[in-house]
Short mmCIF file of C-alpha atoms and ligand atoms in Angstrom, two decimals:
data_model
loop_
_atom_site.label_atom_id
_atom_site.label_comp_id
_atom_site.label_asym_id
_atom_site.label_seq_id
_atom_site.Cartn_x
_atom_site.Cartn_y
_atom_site.Cartn_z
CA MET A 1 -7.14 -2.18 -24.67
CA PRO A 2 -7.58 -1.19 -20.76
CA VAL A 3 -5.46 -2.43 -18.36
CA LEU A 4 -6.35 -5.45 -16.29
CA GLU A 5 -9.66 -5.77 -17.82
CA GLY A 6 -10.70 -9.02 -15.98
CA LEU A 7 -9.34 -8.29 -12.43
CA GLY A 8 -11.35 -4.73 -12.87
CA SER A 9 -14.67 -6.15 -13.83
CA SER A 10 -14.78 -8.58 -10.72
CA LEU A 11 -13.81 -5.95 -8.36
CA ARG A 12 -16.12 -3.46 -9.91
CA SER A 13 -18.74 -6.04 -9.57
CA LEU A 14 -17.83 -7.17 -5.95
CA MET A 15 -17.70 -3.06 -4.96
CA ASP A 16 -21.18 -3.08 -6.67
CA LYS A 17 -22.47 -5.73 -4.47
CA ILE A 18 -20.92 -4.28 -1.35
CA THR A 19 -22.52 -1.10 -1.68
CA ARG A 20 -26.06 -2.33 -2.08
CA GLN A 21 -26.12 -4.36 1.12
CA PRO A 22 -28.26 -2.76 3.76
CA ASP A 23 -25.57 -4.18 6.31
CA LEU A 24 -22.92 -6.69 6.57
CA ASN A 25 -22.92 -10.10 8.42
CA GLU A 26 -20.79 -12.66 8.83
CA LYS A 27 -21.88 -14.62 6.00
CA LEU A 28 -21.71 -11.61 3.50
CA VAL A 29 -18.14 -11.04 4.68
CA GLY A 30 -17.39 -14.86 3.85
CA GLU A 31 -18.83 -14.07 0.33
CA ILE A 32 -17.06 -11.00 -0.22
CA VAL A 33 -13.51 -12.20 0.86
CA ASN A 34 -14.32 -15.52 -1.26
CA GLU A 35 -14.88 -13.41 -4.39
CA LEU A 36 -12.52 -10.98 -4.06
CA GLU A 37 -9.64 -14.33 -3.38
CA LYS A 38 -11.24 -15.51 -6.74
CA ALA A 39 -10.71 -12.49 -8.71
CA LEU A 40 -7.16 -11.96 -7.58
CA ILE A 41 -6.21 -15.88 -8.24
CA ARG A 42 -7.67 -15.39 -11.93
CA ALA A 43 -5.36 -12.31 -12.08
CA ASP A 44 -2.51 -14.61 -11.06
CA VAL A 45 -1.75 -13.22 -7.64
CA ASN A 46 0.43 -15.76 -5.81
CA ILE A 47 -1.90 -17.92 -3.56
CA TYR A 48 -0.24 -17.16 -0.55
CA ASN A 49 -0.60 -13.38 -0.78
CA VAL A 50 -4.15 -13.75 -1.68
CA LYS A 51 -4.96 -15.73 1.22
CA ALA A 52 -3.23 -13.41 3.64
CA LEU A 53 -5.00 -10.40 1.97
CA GLY A 54 -8.23 -12.37 2.28
CA GLU A 55 -7.75 -12.94 5.90
CA GLU A 56 -6.91 -9.56 6.74
CA VAL A 57 -10.01 -8.21 5.06
CA ARG A 58 -12.03 -10.74 6.77
CA LYS A 59 -10.36 -9.91 10.19
CA ARG A 60 -10.85 -6.05 9.92
CA LEU A 61 -14.47 -6.60 8.47
CA LEU A 62 -15.50 -8.45 11.00
CA GLU A 63 -13.51 -6.98 14.00
CA GLU A 64 -13.12 -3.43 13.17
CA GLU A 65 -16.01 -0.70 13.85
CA PRO A 66 -16.40 2.05 11.39
CA PRO A 67 -15.82 5.42 12.44
CA SER A 68 -19.33 7.03 13.60
CA GLY A 69 -21.40 7.98 10.60
CA VAL A 70 -19.52 5.83 8.07
CA PRO A 71 -21.89 2.89 7.17
CA ARG A 72 -20.25 -0.85 7.68
CA ARG A 73 -20.33 -1.13 3.42
CA ASP A 74 -18.73 2.07 2.61
CA TYR A 75 -16.22 0.96 5.65
CA ALA A 76 -15.80 -2.28 3.28
CA VAL A 77 -14.90 -0.58 0.32
CA LYS A 78 -12.50 1.36 2.24
CA VAL A 79 -10.93 -1.83 3.81
CA ILE A 80 -10.22 -3.64 0.54
CA TYR A 81 -9.07 -0.38 -1.05
CA ASP A 82 -6.28 -0.15 1.75
CA GLN A 83 -5.71 -3.94 1.21
CA LEU A 84 -5.38 -3.73 -2.57
CA VAL A 85 -3.22 -0.69 -2.31
CA ALA A 86 -0.65 -2.48 0.01
CA LEU A 87 -0.61 -5.46 -2.35
CA LEU A 88 0.61 -3.02 -4.75
CA GLY A 89 3.38 -1.44 -2.72
CA GLY A 90 1.51 0.79 -0.30
CA GLU A 91 1.08 4.46 0.23
CA ARG A 92 4.60 5.31 -0.26
CA SER A 93 5.63 7.34 -3.57
CA GLN A 94 6.54 5.33 -6.41
CA LEU A 95 7.77 7.99 -8.66
CA SER A 96 11.55 9.13 -9.02
CA TRP A 97 12.36 12.85 -10.07
CA PRO A 98 16.01 12.88 -10.05
CA GLU A 99 17.86 16.46 -9.80
CA LYS A 100 18.13 18.09 -12.65
CA ASP A 101 21.37 19.72 -12.20
CA ARG A 102 23.66 16.18 -12.10
CA LEU A 103 23.56 13.38 -14.23
CA HIS A 104 21.05 10.67 -13.43
CA VAL A 105 22.37 7.26 -14.71
CA VAL A 106 19.69 4.79 -15.36
CA LEU A 107 20.62 1.03 -16.11
CA LEU A 108 17.77 -1.62 -17.41
CA VAL A 109 17.96 -5.17 -17.16
CA GLY A 110 15.54 -7.77 -17.68
CA LEU A 111 15.05 -10.78 -20.19
CA GLN A 112 14.72 -10.47 -24.09
CA GLY A 113 11.56 -9.61 -25.27
CA SER A 114 10.55 -8.42 -21.78
CA GLY A 115 10.30 -4.81 -23.29
CA LYS A 116 13.51 -3.17 -22.41
CA THR A 117 14.25 -1.51 -25.54
CA THR A 118 11.00 -0.15 -25.95
CA THR A 119 10.87 0.94 -22.30
CA ALA A 120 14.34 2.89 -22.37
CA ALA A 121 12.81 5.17 -25.09
CA LYS A 122 9.62 5.65 -23.14
CA ILE A 123 11.29 6.60 -20.14
CA ALA A 124 13.56 8.84 -21.91
CA SER A 125 10.39 10.60 -23.44
CA PHE A 126 8.61 10.53 -20.28
CA TYR A 127 11.07 12.47 -18.51
CA MET A 128 12.00 15.03 -21.83
CA ARG A 129 8.17 15.95 -21.61
CA ARG A 130 9.13 16.84 -17.96
CA GLY A 131 11.87 19.03 -18.72
CA TYR A 132 14.81 16.92 -18.91
CA ARG A 133 17.55 16.20 -21.03
CA ALA A 134 17.54 12.64 -21.87
CA GLY A 135 20.04 10.48 -23.64
CA LEU A 136 20.05 6.59 -24.48
CA VAL A 137 23.06 4.09 -24.48
CA ALA A 138 22.52 0.91 -26.57
CA ALA A 139 24.70 -1.60 -24.76
CA ASP A 140 22.94 -4.84 -26.14
CA THR A 141 25.59 -6.26 -28.34
CA HIS A 142 24.14 -9.64 -28.52
CA ARG A 143 20.70 -9.38 -30.31
CA PRO A 144 21.10 -8.43 -34.13
CA GLY A 145 19.33 -5.03 -34.94
CA ALA A 146 19.22 -4.07 -31.13
CA LYS A 147 21.33 -1.01 -31.55
CA GLU A 148 19.53 0.01 -34.67
CA GLN A 149 15.98 -0.46 -33.06
CA LEU A 150 17.37 1.92 -30.41
CA ILE A 151 19.01 4.44 -32.64
CA GLN A 152 15.44 4.65 -34.66
CA LEU A 153 13.83 5.10 -31.37
CA GLY A 154 15.58 7.59 -30.55
CA ALA A 155 15.36 9.69 -33.44
CA LYS A 156 11.58 9.31 -33.09
CA ILE A 157 11.61 11.10 -29.45
CA GLY A 158 14.57 13.29 -30.53
CA ALA A 159 16.97 11.91 -27.86
CA PRO A 160 20.65 11.41 -28.47
CA VAL A 161 21.52 7.44 -28.84
CA TYR A 162 25.37 6.43 -28.13
CA SER A 163 26.06 2.98 -29.47
CA ARG A 164 29.56 2.67 -30.51
CA GLY A 165 32.06 -0.06 -29.50
CA ASP A 166 31.64 -4.15 -29.08
CA LYS A 167 31.92 -4.37 -25.26
CA PRO A 168 29.02 -3.69 -23.66
CA ASP A 169 30.49 -2.31 -20.32
CA GLU A 170 32.98 -0.26 -22.23
CA ILE A 171 30.12 1.09 -24.53
CA ALA A 172 27.92 1.66 -21.33
CA ARG A 173 30.92 3.32 -19.60
CA ALA A 174 31.59 5.58 -22.46
CA GLY A 175 28.05 6.16 -23.43
CA VAL A 176 27.19 8.00 -20.10
CA GLU A 177 30.58 10.12 -20.67
CA GLU A 178 29.88 11.34 -24.00
CA LEU A 179 26.12 11.97 -23.14
CA ARG A 180 27.45 13.90 -20.15
CA LYS A 181 29.39 16.29 -21.87
CA ALA A 182 26.71 16.70 -24.34
CA GLY A 183 24.49 17.86 -21.55
CA CYS A 184 22.12 15.37 -20.33
CA ASN A 185 20.85 15.30 -17.10
CA ILE A 186 19.46 11.41 -17.25
CA VAL A 187 20.84 8.87 -19.32
CA ILE A 188 19.27 5.22 -20.08
CA VAL A 189 21.40 2.25 -20.56
CA ASP A 190 19.39 -0.59 -22.74
CA THR A 191 21.12 -4.24 -22.29
CA ALA A 192 20.96 -7.45 -23.48
CA GLY A 193 18.42 -9.79 -22.40
CA ARG A 194 19.56 -13.19 -23.97
CA HIS A 195 22.66 -15.28 -23.75
CA LYS A 196 23.81 -18.54 -24.20
CA GLU A 197 23.24 -19.49 -20.67
CA GLU A 198 21.28 -17.18 -17.87
CA LYS A 199 24.75 -17.16 -16.11
CA SER A 200 26.65 -15.86 -18.87
CA LEU A 201 23.66 -13.01 -18.79
CA LEU A 202 23.90 -12.19 -15.29
CA ASP A 203 27.81 -11.82 -15.32
CA GLU A 204 27.60 -9.24 -17.76
CA MET A 205 25.26 -7.27 -15.85
CA ALA A 206 27.28 -7.59 -12.82
CA GLN A 207 29.93 -6.36 -14.71
CA ILE A 208 28.29 -3.45 -16.32
CA GLN A 209 26.97 -2.33 -12.99
CA THR A 210 30.15 -2.57 -11.36
CA LYS A 211 32.14 -0.42 -14.25
CA LEU A 212 28.82 1.94 -14.45
CA LYS A 213 27.55 2.42 -11.15
CA PRO A 214 24.43 3.47 -12.04
CA ASP A 215 22.06 5.90 -9.90
CA GLU A 216 19.24 3.53 -10.31
CA VAL A 217 18.90 -0.19 -11.64
CA TYR A 218 15.43 -0.72 -13.52
CA LEU A 219 14.27 -4.62 -13.94
CA VAL A 220 11.94 -4.63 -17.05
CA VAL A 221 9.69 -7.30 -16.63
CA ASP A 222 6.95 -8.84 -18.89
CA ALA A 223 3.54 -8.54 -17.21
CA THR A 224 2.43 -11.72 -18.89
CA ILE A 225 4.38 -13.73 -17.02
CA GLY A 226 2.54 -12.82 -14.04
CA GLN A 227 3.65 -14.33 -10.44
CA GLN A 228 7.18 -15.64 -11.95
CA ALA A 229 8.24 -12.23 -12.21
CA LYS A 230 9.17 -13.04 -8.80
CA ALA A 231 11.83 -15.34 -9.85
CA GLN A 232 12.94 -12.93 -12.60
CA ALA A 233 13.44 -10.27 -10.00
CA GLU A 234 15.46 -12.61 -7.31
CA ALA A 235 17.64 -13.49 -10.36
CA PHE A 236 18.66 -10.30 -11.56
CA SER A 237 18.72 -8.81 -7.61
CA LYS A 238 21.64 -11.34 -7.25
CA VAL A 239 23.56 -9.32 -9.36
CA ALA A 240 22.49 -5.90 -9.29
CA LYS A 241 20.61 -3.72 -6.83
CA VAL A 242 17.23 -3.49 -8.57
CA GLY A 243 15.46 -0.29 -6.74
CA SER A 244 12.69 0.07 -9.64
CA ILE A 245 10.46 -1.68 -11.55
CA ALA A 246 8.81 -1.13 -14.84
CA VAL A 247 6.21 -4.00 -15.75
CA THR A 248 5.46 -3.90 -19.43
CA LYS A 249 2.61 -4.99 -21.84
CA LEU A 250 0.05 -4.82 -18.73
CA ASP A 251 -2.42 -4.01 -21.87
CA GLY A 252 -4.16 -7.39 -22.39
CA SER A 253 -2.40 -9.05 -19.87
CA ALA A 254 -4.50 -11.49 -17.79
CA LYS A 255 -2.07 -12.11 -15.60
CA GLY A 256 -0.92 -8.29 -14.75
CA GLY A 257 -2.39 -8.52 -11.31
CA GLY A 258 0.26 -11.57 -10.31
CA ALA A 259 3.33 -9.50 -11.64
CA LEU A 260 2.69 -6.10 -10.41
CA SER A 261 2.06 -7.96 -7.01
CA ALA A 262 5.00 -9.93 -6.95
CA ALA A 263 7.20 -6.87 -8.21
CA ALA A 264 5.84 -5.12 -5.58
CA ALA A 265 6.87 -8.11 -2.94
CA THR A 266 10.50 -7.59 -3.95
CA GLY A 267 10.55 -4.33 -2.22
CA ALA A 268 11.52 -2.45 -5.26
CA ARG A 269 9.31 0.35 -6.41
CA ILE A 270 6.95 -0.15 -9.45
CA ARG A 271 7.93 3.16 -11.03
CA PHE A 272 6.18 2.36 -14.63
CA ILE A 273 3.91 0.32 -16.21
CA GLY A 274 3.68 -0.34 -20.09
CA VAL A 275 0.34 -0.17 -21.70
CA GLY A 276 0.78 -0.33 -25.20
CA GLU A 277 3.41 -0.35 -28.24
CA GLY A 278 3.57 3.48 -28.59
CA ILE A 279 6.25 6.05 -26.94
CA ASP A 280 3.46 7.51 -24.82
CA ASP A 281 1.93 4.07 -23.70
CA LEU A 282 3.71 4.43 -20.34
CA GLU A 283 2.19 5.54 -17.55
CA ALA A 284 3.50 6.40 -13.84
CA PHE A 285 2.69 3.83 -11.35
CA GLU A 286 0.70 5.13 -8.36
CA PRO A 287 -0.86 2.16 -6.18
CA ARG A 288 -3.73 4.43 -5.16
CA SER A 289 -4.84 5.91 -7.97
CA PHE A 290 -4.19 2.72 -9.94
CA ILE A 291 -6.67 0.74 -7.58
CA SER A 292 -8.96 3.68 -7.57
CA ARG A 293 -9.28 3.16 -11.03
CA LEU A 294 -9.65 -0.46 -11.41
CA LEU A 295 -12.11 -0.12 -8.62
CA GLY A 296 -13.60 2.51 -11.23
CA MET A 297 -15.86 3.90 -8.52
CA GLY A 298 -16.40 7.71 -9.60
CA ASP A 299 -17.33 8.66 -5.88
CA LEU A 300 -14.89 6.52 -4.49
CA GLN A 301 -12.58 9.44 -3.46
CA SER A 302 -15.79 10.84 -1.69
CA LEU A 303 -16.22 7.79 -0.10
CA LEU A 304 -12.54 7.67 1.06
CA GLU A 305 -12.79 11.12 2.03
CA LYS A 306 -15.81 10.71 4.35
CA VAL A 307 -14.29 7.84 6.09
CA LYS A 308 -10.90 9.95 6.72
CA GLU A 309 -13.04 12.67 8.08
CA ALA A 310 -14.83 10.18 10.14
CA GLN A 311 -11.97 8.51 11.92
CA ILE A 312 -10.60 12.26 12.53
CA SER A 313 -13.65 13.26 14.40
CA GLU A 314 -13.84 10.12 15.97
CA LYS A 315 -10.45 10.78 17.49
CA GLN A 316 -11.28 14.06 18.34
CA MET A 317 -14.30 12.71 20.28
CA GLN A 318 -12.05 10.48 22.26
CA GLU A 319 -9.52 13.06 23.25
CA ILE A 320 -12.40 15.05 24.31
CA VAL A 321 -13.76 12.19 26.39
CA THR A 322 -10.22 11.58 27.77
CA THR A 323 -9.72 15.01 28.99
CA GLY A 324 -13.07 16.26 29.63
CA ARG A 325 -12.38 19.08 27.70
CA PHE A 326 -15.29 20.49 25.46
CA THR A 327 -15.24 24.00 24.25
CA LEU A 328 -17.66 25.97 21.69
CA VAL A 329 -14.70 25.40 19.00
CA ASP A 330 -15.63 21.38 19.46
CA PHE A 331 -19.43 22.33 19.42
CA GLU A 332 -19.17 23.88 16.09
CA TYR A 333 -17.19 21.36 14.66
CA TYR A 334 -19.49 18.63 15.59
CA LEU A 335 -22.48 20.87 14.47
CA GLU A 336 -20.72 21.32 11.23
CA SER A 337 -20.12 17.64 10.96
CA MET A 338 -23.49 16.84 11.87
CA SER A 339 -24.87 19.08 9.19
CA LYS A 340 -22.95 17.18 6.43
CA MET A 341 -24.55 14.02 7.20
CA GLY A 342 -27.90 15.14 6.23
CA PRO A 343 -31.21 15.53 7.57
CA LEU A 344 -30.40 15.74 11.32
CA SER A 345 -34.02 14.78 12.13
CA LYS A 346 -33.29 11.60 10.41
CA VAL A 347 -29.93 11.21 11.74
CA LEU A 348 -31.30 11.67 15.37
CA THR A 349 -33.72 8.95 15.22
CA MET A 350 -31.16 6.21 13.96
CA LEU A 351 -29.29 6.68 16.75
CA PRO A 352 -29.52 3.84 19.26
CA GLY A 353 -28.97 6.07 22.59
CA VAL A 354 -31.27 8.89 21.52
CA ALA A 355 -33.41 8.02 24.42
CA SER A 356 -30.57 8.74 26.75
CA LEU A 357 -30.30 12.47 25.53
CA PRO A 358 -32.42 15.13 27.15
CA SER A 359 -35.40 15.93 25.15
CA GLU A 360 -34.25 19.28 24.91
CA VAL A 361 -31.29 18.58 22.60
CA THR A 362 -33.32 16.74 20.08
CA LYS A 363 -36.24 18.98 19.82
CA GLY A 364 -36.34 21.50 16.98
CA ALA A 365 -32.60 20.47 16.63
CA GLU A 366 -32.71 20.80 12.57
CA ASP A 367 -33.77 24.58 12.71
CA ASP A 368 -31.24 25.16 15.93
CA LEU A 369 -28.63 23.52 14.01
CA LYS A 370 -28.71 26.22 11.40
CA LYS A 371 -29.12 28.88 13.81
CA PHE A 372 -26.39 28.11 15.78
CA ARG A 373 -24.11 27.98 12.95
CA VAL A 374 -24.35 31.49 12.11
CA ILE A 375 -24.21 32.48 15.71
CA LEU A 376 -21.38 30.49 16.08
CA LYS A 377 -19.53 32.37 13.03
CA SER A 378 -20.29 35.83 14.85
CA MET A 379 -18.12 34.58 17.60
CA THR A 380 -14.16 35.33 18.30
CA ARG A 381 -12.00 32.45 18.40
CA LYS A 382 -11.03 33.48 22.09
CA GLU A 383 -14.77 33.16 23.08
CA LYS A 384 -14.89 29.88 21.42
CA VAL A 385 -12.36 28.41 23.28
CA ASP A 386 -13.04 29.96 26.32
CA PRO A 387 -16.83 30.39 26.62
CA SER A 388 -16.94 31.89 30.60
CA LEU A 389 -16.12 34.95 28.53
CA ILE A 390 -19.23 35.44 27.05
CA ASN A 391 -20.90 37.74 29.10
CA ALA A 392 -24.41 40.23 28.58
CA SER A 393 -22.42 42.79 26.32
CA ARG A 394 -20.79 39.98 23.91
CA ILE A 395 -24.48 38.40 23.56
CA ARG A 396 -25.48 41.49 22.42
CA ARG A 397 -22.61 42.28 20.25
CA ILE A 398 -22.89 38.31 18.97
CA ALA A 399 -26.76 38.48 18.54
CA ILE A 400 -26.15 41.78 16.32
CA GLY A 401 -23.36 40.20 14.18
CA SER A 402 -25.52 37.29 13.26
CA GLY A 403 -28.72 38.93 13.09
CA ARG A 404 -30.32 36.73 15.87
CA ARG A 405 -31.74 37.46 19.24
CA PRO A 406 -29.79 37.40 22.48
CA GLU A 407 -32.06 34.97 23.58
CA GLU A 408 -31.10 32.75 20.99
CA VAL A 409 -27.54 33.03 21.87
CA ARG A 410 -28.21 32.25 25.75
CA MET A 411 -29.95 29.47 24.25
CA LEU A 412 -26.91 28.02 22.43
CA ILE A 413 -24.74 28.71 25.42
CA LYS A 414 -27.13 26.75 27.26
CA ARG A 415 -27.19 23.93 24.98
CA TYR A 416 -23.63 23.94 24.45
CA GLU A 417 -23.31 23.45 28.57
CA LEU A 418 -25.60 20.52 28.25
CA MET A 419 -23.57 19.01 26.05
CA ARG A 420 -20.38 20.11 28.13
CA ASN A 421 -21.93 18.34 31.05
CA GLN A 422 -22.73 15.13 28.75
CA MET A 423 -19.16 14.80 27.90
CA LYS A 424 -18.17 15.51 31.50
CA GLN A 425 -20.12 12.47 32.33
CA LEU A 426 -18.62 10.54 29.76
CA LYS A 427 -15.27 10.82 31.17
CA ARG A 428 -16.50 9.24 34.15
CA ASN A 429 -18.24 6.49 32.00
CA ARG A 430 -16.53 6.06 28.89
CA ALA A 431 -18.32 2.65 28.08
CA MET A 432 -21.40 5.04 27.41
CA LEU A 433 -19.49 6.64 24.44
CA ARG A 434 -20.99 4.28 21.89
CA LYS A 435 -24.19 4.08 23.46
CA LEU A 436 -24.88 7.52 23.47
CA GLY A 437 -23.65 7.88 19.92
CA VAL A 438 -24.38 11.51 19.91
CA PHE A 439 -22.47 12.03 16.92
CA GLY A 440 -22.78 8.93 14.69
CA ALA A 441 -25.26 7.71 11.97
CA GLN A 442 -25.76 4.34 11.16
N1 GDP B 501 1.34 -4.25 -26.18
C1 GDP B 501 2.70 -3.80 -25.48
N2 GDP B 501 3.92 -4.29 -26.08
C2 GDP B 501 4.78 -3.68 -25.77
C3 GDP B 501 4.95 -3.15 -24.44
N3 GDP B 501 6.33 -2.78 -24.26
C4 GDP B 501 7.16 -3.60 -24.99
N4 GDP B 501 6.11 -4.26 -26.08
C5 GDP B 501 6.52 -5.01 -27.61
O1 GDP B 501 7.24 -6.15 -27.06
C6 GDP B 501 8.57 -6.28 -28.07
C7 GDP B 501 9.29 -6.46 -27.60
O2 GDP B 501 10.05 -5.32 -27.03
P1 GDP B 501 11.62 -4.78 -26.78
O3 GDP B 501 11.70 -3.43 -26.43
O4 GDP B 501 12.34 -5.15 -27.98
O5 GDP B 501 12.31 -6.11 -25.68
P2 GDP B 501 13.75 -6.28 -25.18
O6 GDP B 501 13.83 -7.45 -26.00
O7 GDP B 501 13.73 -6.56 -23.51
O8 GDP B 501 14.66 -4.79 -25.60
C8 GDP B 501 7.96 -5.23 -28.78
O9 GDP B 501 7.15 -5.93 -29.95
C9 GDP B 501 7.55 -4.18 -28.16
O10 GDP B 501 6.74 -3.49 -29.28
C10 GDP B 501 3.62 -2.57 -23.78
O11 GDP B 501 3.62 -2.06 -22.76
N5 GDP B 501 2.63 -3.08 -24.16
MG1 MG B 502 16.22 -4.94 -26.73
#
């Protein structure tokens, strides 16, 4: 069963709708935010988080100017992607790769039925497939058959299981010692999830943690509880330093969005998600790839890449305008980015400020662009950085090297100088930057 099916399909139809808009106005932005909020609420994301996200998206879509060359609709997709990634924990890496030359001790906590025992084996198997020597400790002395369940799972994946003793903290400590001697470099301690009362369960966890001093405490939460994951995380955080979270049963849970966002909001990292009952149904969690997959756009990566590139070139542009320094290196860079934007003649006609460009710049621009790119490749880096070096003999050499005529090399230099002068003017009048829009489509 696909993960977060409902949320995924709502988001995908929203993305579809956005990318079909020629432009976005305030009304459309309102509709988009509305639909986005509805989809998240249906997935049980906390209403306050939904409203905050909605407001942020609305503000960014109305106030932020997309970088040059990026249509507003593509930028909207990028903004929504960003905010959803932030909702699930942001860009920081979620994975944990313990060193292999020392023992890494993992303590799993969570309520009964959340999937702890299954997840203990899944995590062990995950690390074993990546070259770790994993061991398991069965420290659940409350649930009948709990030890047996872990022993069976251990046998299935070929991991040693320690289960002797009847005091949880003693089992945990002795188990870790024995598995260390057996050569394990990662040990996962499974614990109980139910007591007569919550307090005694939490006391037991506190006691194990004190005795064991684990490197990592994992909370295992069941996605079907949705945003209540927050309360669970808070309860366990009182007695143990929960730094990692595994969210289980994301397959087929309609509330997974709520569970994931609540887990992310605790500040702990969602390292894994459980997506089925099988040992292999565990995925390392990364907000970025998770959201990309949820949005299901095959070309999402290239769209994001395009926006990023445009943002970089915009930054360079600003730098040129601020410093007034514009070399052939910059000229080449912009010719390259222009050629990526599609037929130049089309790009130029779309520009609001074309009328303010000398006709020489626009005339035959398409052909010139191709020629210029070839010629520039025959120049040395030194010449591009300091074009004043380019004298008659250098022009001859560049012409021969690129298979063009010396007049064409001179034309390029003239064109470059024209543009450089424009840049100098821009420096004097920065407000003209947008109006000119030399390098921006849209
Ligand atoms: N569909 C699904 N079932 C799961 C997942 N993880 C655990 N389970 C099931 O949840 C039930 C409880 O799991 P268990 O590991 O015994 O939970 P514990 O009481 O916390 O140790 C078992 O039937 C598991 O097969 C998951 O990611 N997806
Ligand atoms: Mg269990």
